[in-house]
């Protein structure tokens, strides 16, 4: 058996945890530069606020409903996510962190009190120990666990266990096909052409038909909905998807020096994430974006992918490569709104092969990066950084509604009276 756990309205729940007076009110969290809605309370959903709505388009509606607005506080959300995952690890021998607010748990062979009681206990204890409301779906495969989670939300229940055929069939009958894990935009339209609108109808298709029209991924999903596991919960998430750091500027940028500072900051963030998961990157992609919504400005969307001479995760090496790559695609005369760095070709740090000419320099850079990590862990992120990141970050993103970093900054810790 597998369990899928996620935080209800994750970013909103994190904010409400430290501001409980906002329970029952319309609450939204905005994306970088306070541009779009990326998290909504149930009250916000009830008044028609949709995911990815531009803030300026729903501003009047938010004001009329006396809504509470927050800028994205990723430091807070990441810390609360880590607390949740550490808590969940107490209840399973194998935990796979799927995203900042989701995880899969292996549940087989460890429940003596019964799945329903065990799941209810996890839900209660997590709320008690972290303050975060969660929903848990349990099923014989990861796809069915994910389906059970969504079904529990629709029924406004804290958990749902699908541990026999009858329960699975009851949920499948009217479960929308577009809500099934793994059914993306393309698969959804293809299935609706065949008249498939529910999970049960999809499950009734012949396996060879699914294999023909939906490749091996669709076939695996079909098997999972029949209770045949095709996915495996791993102790660590897959490294091959890539790591990215990006953000929009608060104003248009036209100077290369300022954009270099932003690229250096993103390269540093990517390097840190690589070291945290004990990985190294073989390729780096650097890109620039103008504002596609401003038709008065000339448009330019350059990007370049470069191969790192040897797989690396040191801040110095990645920053050097990224800044050089930026200069190769830079064109003056444009109003740039966004830049970012993406690392791909990610491999475990222990599998890198060097030659006799790079060992000393790589070891030195690695030691410097580890020293930076140690100091920043102790005194706060950004305490020690490369000069290439700049000091007066005039390009820093807009965050007019940013809450405090209650759990990661001693100066902003909660004060009780």
JSON list of N, CA and C in Angstrom, two decimals, residues 100-133:
[
{"chain": "A", "resi": 100, "resn": "UNK", "atom": "N", "xyz": [7.28, 20.50, -2.95]},
{"chain": "A", "resi": 100, "resn": "UNK", "atom": "CA", "xyz": [7.37, 21.22, -1.69]},
{"chain": "A", "resi": 100, "resn": "UNK", "atom": "C", "xyz": [6.22, 20.90, -0.75]},
{"chain": "A", "resi": 101, "resn": "UNK", "atom": "N", "xyz": [5.08, 20.48, -1.29]},
{"chain": "A", "resi": 101, "resn": "UNK", "atom": "CA", "xyz": [3.93, 20.19, -0.43]},
{"chain": "A", "resi": 101, "resn": "UNK", "atom": "C", "xyz": [3.37, 18.79, -0.61]},
{"chain": "A", "resi": 102, "resn": "UNK", "atom": "N", "xyz": [4.11, 17.90, -1.27]},
{"chain": "A", "resi": 102, "resn": "UNK", "atom": "CA", "xyz": [3.62, 16.55, -1.53]},
{"chain": "A", "resi": 102, "resn": "UNK", "atom": "C", "xyz": [4.68, 15.50, -1.22]},
{"chain": "A", "resi": 103, "resn": "UNK", "atom": "N", "xyz": [4.23, 14.34, -0.79]},
{"chain": "A", "resi": 103, "resn": "UNK", "atom": "CA", "xyz": [5.14, 13.22, -0.57]},
{"chain": "A", "resi": 103, "resn": "UNK", "atom": "C", "xyz": [4.38, 11.91, -0.71]},
{"chain": "A", "resi": 104, "resn": "UNK", "atom": "N", "xyz": [5.11, 10.87, -1.12]},
{"chain": "A", "resi": 104, "resn": "UNK", "atom": "CA", "xyz": [4.57, 9.51, -1.14]},
{"chain": "A", "resi": 104, "resn": "UNK", "atom": "C", "xyz": [5.23, 8.71, -0.03]},
{"chain": "A", "resi": 105, "resn": "UNK", "atom": "N", "xyz": [4.45, 7.83, 0.58]},
{"chain": "A", "resi": 105, "resn": "UNK", "atom": "CA", "xyz": [4.94, 6.98, 1.66]},
{"chain": "A", "resi": 105, "resn": "UNK", "atom": "C", "xyz": [4.64, 5.52, 1.33]},
{"chain": "A", "resi": 106, "resn": "UNK", "atom": "N", "xyz": [5.62, 4.66, 1.59]},
{"chain": "A", "resi": 106, "resn": "UNK", "atom": "CA", "xyz": [5.38, 3.21, 1.49]},
{"chain": "A", "resi": 106, "resn": "UNK", "atom": "C", "xyz": [4.72, 2.77, 2.79]},
{"chain": "A", "resi": 107, "resn": "UNK", "atom": "N", "xyz": [3.55, 2.11, 2.66]},
{"chain": "A", "resi": 107, "resn": "UNK", "atom": "CA", "xyz": [2.76, 1.76, 3.85]},
{"chain": "A", "resi": 107, "resn": "UNK", "atom": "C", "xyz": [2.65, 0.26, 4.07]},
{"chain": "A", "resi": 108, "resn": "UNK", "atom": "N", "xyz": [3.19, -0.52, 3.17]},
{"chain": "A", "resi": 108, "resn": "UNK", "atom": "CA", "xyz": [3.00, -1.96, 3.27]},
{"chain": "A", "resi": 108, "resn": "UNK", "atom": "C", "xyz": [3.77, -2.61, 4.41]},
{"chain": "A", "resi": 109, "resn": "UNK", "atom": "N", "xyz": [3.15, -3.58, 5.05]},
{"chain": "A", "resi": 109, "resn": "UNK", "atom": "CA", "xyz": [3.82, -4.42, 6.03]},
{"chain": "A", "resi": 109, "resn": "UNK", "atom": "C", "xyz": [4.12, -3.79, 7.36]},
{"chain": "A", "resi": 110, "resn": "UNK", "atom": "N", "xyz": [3.53, -2.60, 7.66]},
{"chain": "A", "resi": 110, "resn": "UNK", "atom": "CA", "xyz": [3.85, -1.98, 8.94]},
{"chain": "A", "resi": 110, "resn": "UNK", "atom": "C", "xyz": [2.62, -1.58, 9.74]},
{"chain": "A", "resi": 111, "resn": "UNK", "atom": "N", "xyz": [1.44, -1.85, 9.23]},
{"chain": "A", "resi": 111, "resn": "UNK", "atom": "CA", "xyz": [0.23, -1.42, 9.93]},
{"chain": "A", "resi": 111, "resn": "UNK", "atom": "C", "xyz": [-0.39, -2.59, 10.67]},
{"chain": "A", "resi": 112, "resn": "UNK", "atom": "N", "xyz": [-0.43, -2.47, 11.99]},
{"chain": "A", "resi": 112, "resn": "UNK", "atom": "CA", "xyz": [-1.08, -3.49, 12.80]},
{"chain": "A", "resi": 112, "resn": "UNK", "atom": "C", "xyz": [-2.46, -3.03, 13.26]},
{"chain": "A", "resi": 113, "resn": "UNK", "atom": "N", "xyz": [-2.65, -1.72, 13.38]},
{"chain": "A", "resi": 113, "resn": "UNK", "atom": "CA", "xyz": [-3.92, -1.21, 13.90]},
{"chain": "A", "resi": 113, "resn": "UNK", "atom": "C", "xyz": [-4.97, -1.03, 12.81]},
{"chain": "A", "resi": 114, "resn": "UNK", "atom": "N", "xyz": [-4.60, -1.28, 11.55]},
{"chain": "A", "resi": 114, "resn": "UNK", "atom": "CA", "xyz": [-5.54, -1.07, 10.45]},
{"chain": "A", "resi": 114, "resn": "UNK", "atom": "C", "xyz": [-5.23, 0.24, 9.73]},
{"chain": "A", "resi": 115, "resn": "UNK", "atom": "N", "xyz": [-5.42, 0.22, 8.41]},
{"chain": "A", "resi": 115, "resn": "UNK", "atom": "CA", "xyz": [-5.05, 1.38, 7.60]},
{"chain": "A", "resi": 115, "resn": "UNK", "atom": "C", "xyz": [-5.83, 2.64, 7.97]},
{"chain": "A", "resi": 116, "resn": "UNK", "atom": "N", "xyz": [-7.13, 2.49, 8.21]},
{"chain": "A", "resi": 116, "resn": "UNK", "atom": "CA", "xyz": [-7.93, 3.68, 8.54]},
{"chain": "A", "resi": 116, "resn": "UNK", "atom": "C", "xyz": [-7.45, 4.34, 9.82]},
{"chain": "A", "resi": 117, "resn": "UNK", "atom": "N", "xyz": [-7.23, 3.56, 10.84]},
{"chain": "A", "resi": 117, "resn": "UNK", "atom": "CA", "xyz": [-6.79, 4.13, 12.12]},
{"chain": "A", "resi": 117, "resn": "UNK", "atom": "C", "xyz": [-5.38, 4.70, 12.02]},
{"chain": "A", "resi": 118, "resn": "UNK", "atom": "N", "xyz": [-4.52, 4.00, 11.29]},
{"chain": "A", "resi": 118, "resn": "UNK", "atom": "CA", "xyz": [-3.14, 4.46, 11.14]},
{"chain": "A", "resi": 118, "resn": "UNK", "atom": "C", "xyz": [-3.09, 5.78, 10.37]},
{"chain": "A", "resi": 119, "resn": "UNK", "atom": "N", "xyz": [-3.89, 5.88, 9.30]},
{"chain": "A", "resi": 119, "resn": "UNK", "atom": "CA", "xyz": [-3.92, 7.11, 8.50]},
{"chain": "A", "resi": 119, "resn": "UNK", "atom": "C", "xyz": [-4.50, 8.26, 9.30]},
{"chain": "A", "resi": 120, "resn": "UNK", "atom": "N", "xyz": [-5.57, 7.98, 10.06]},
{"chain": "A", "resi": 120, "resn": "UNK", "atom": "CA", "xyz": [-6.17, 9.02, 10.90]},
{"chain": "A", "resi": 120, "resn": "UNK", "atom": "C", "xyz": [-5.17, 9.51, 11.95]},
{"chain": "A", "resi": 121, "resn": "UNK", "atom": "N", "xyz": [-4.37, 8.59, 12.49]},
{"chain": "A", "resi": 121, "resn": "UNK", "atom": "CA", "xyz": [-3.37, 8.96, 13.49]},
{"chain": "A", "resi": 121, "resn": "UNK", "atom": "C", "xyz": [-2.31, 9.87, 12.87]},
{"chain": "A", "resi": 122, "resn": "UNK", "atom": "N", "xyz": [-1.85, 9.55, 11.66]},
{"chain": "A", "resi": 122, "resn": "UNK", "atom": "CA", "xyz": [-0.86, 10.39, 10.98]},
{"chain": "A", "resi": 122, "resn": "UNK", "atom": "C", "xyz": [-1.41, 11.80, 10.77]},
{"chain": "A", "resi": 123, "resn": "UNK", "atom": "N", "xyz": [-2.64, 11.88, 10.28]},
{"chain": "A", "resi": 123, "resn": "UNK", "atom": "CA", "xyz": [-3.26, 13.18, 10.01]},
{"chain": "A", "resi": 123, "resn": "UNK", "atom": "C", "xyz": [-3.35, 14.01, 11.29]},
{"chain": "A", "resi": 124, "resn": "UNK", "atom": "N", "xyz": [-3.79, 13.38, 12.37]},
{"chain": "A", "resi": 124, "resn": "UNK", "atom": "CA", "xyz": [-3.94, 14.08, 13.66]},
{"chain": "A", "resi": 124, "resn": "UNK", "atom": "C", "xyz": [-2.59, 14.52, 14.20]},
{"chain": "A", "resi": 125, "resn": "UNK", "atom": "N", "xyz": [-1.59, 13.62, 14.16]},
{"chain": "A", "resi": 125, "resn": "UNK", "atom": "CA", "xyz": [-0.29, 13.93, 14.74]},
{"chain": "A", "resi": 125, "resn": "UNK", "atom": "C", "xyz": [0.45, 15.01, 13.96]},
{"chain": "A", "resi": 126, "resn": "UNK", "atom": "N", "xyz": [0.32, 14.98, 12.63]},
{"chain": "A", "resi": 126, "resn": "UNK", "atom": "CA", "xyz": [0.98, 16.01, 11.81]},
{"chain": "A", "resi": 126, "resn": "UNK", "atom": "C", "xyz": [0.40, 17.39, 12.11]},
{"chain": "A", "resi": 127, "resn": "UNK", "atom": "N", "xyz": [-0.92, 17.46, 12.24]},
{"chain": "A", "resi": 127, "resn": "UNK", "atom": "CA", "xyz": [-1.56, 18.73, 12.59]},
{"chain": "A", "resi": 127, "resn": "UNK", "atom": "C", "xyz": [-1.11, 19.20, 13.97]},
{"chain": "A", "resi": 128, "resn": "UNK", "atom": "N", "xyz": [-1.00, 18.28, 14.89]},
{"chain": "A", "resi": 128, "resn": "UNK", "atom": "CA", "xyz": [-0.57, 18.62, 16.25]},
{"chain": "A", "resi": 128, "resn": "UNK", "atom": "C", "xyz": [0.89, 19.09, 16.27]},
{"chain": "A", "resi": 129, "resn": "UNK", "atom": "N", "xyz": [1.75, 18.42, 15.51]},
{"chain": "A", "resi": 129, "resn": "UNK", "atom": "CA", "xyz": [3.18, 18.67, 15.61]},
{"chain": "A", "resi": 129, "resn": "UNK", "atom": "C", "xyz": [3.69, 19.78, 14.69]},
{"chain": "A", "resi": 130, "resn": "UNK", "atom": "N", "xyz": [2.98, 20.05, 13.58]},
{"chain": "A", "resi": 130, "resn": "UNK", "atom": "CA", "xyz": [3.44, 21.09, 12.64]},
{"chain": "A", "resi": 130, "resn": "UNK", "atom": "C", "xyz": [2.45, 22.23, 12.48]},
{"chain": "A", "resi": 131, "resn": "UNK", "atom": "N", "xyz": [1.17, 21.99, 12.80]},
{"chain": "A", "resi": 131, "resn": "UNK", "atom": "CA", "xyz": [0.16, 23.01, 12.59]},
{"chain": "A", "resi": 131, "resn": "UNK", "atom": "C", "xyz": [-0.34, 23.08, 11.17]},
{"chain": "A", "resi": 132, "resn": "UNK", "atom": "N", "xyz": [0.10, 22.16, 10.30]},
{"chain": "A", "resi": 132, "resn": "UNK", "atom": "CA", "xyz": [-0.28, 22.19, 8.89]},
{"chain": "A", "resi": 132, "resn": "UNK", "atom": "C", "xyz": [-1.39, 21.18, 8.62]},
{"chain": "A", "resi": 133, "resn": "UNK", "atom": "N", "xyz": [-2.50, 21.62, 8.00]},
{"chain": "A", "resi": 133, "resn": "UNK", "atom": "CA", "xyz": [-3.57, 20.68, 7.64]},
{"chain": "A", "resi": 133, "resn": "UNK", "atom": "C", "xyz": [-3.18, 19.88, 6.40]}
]
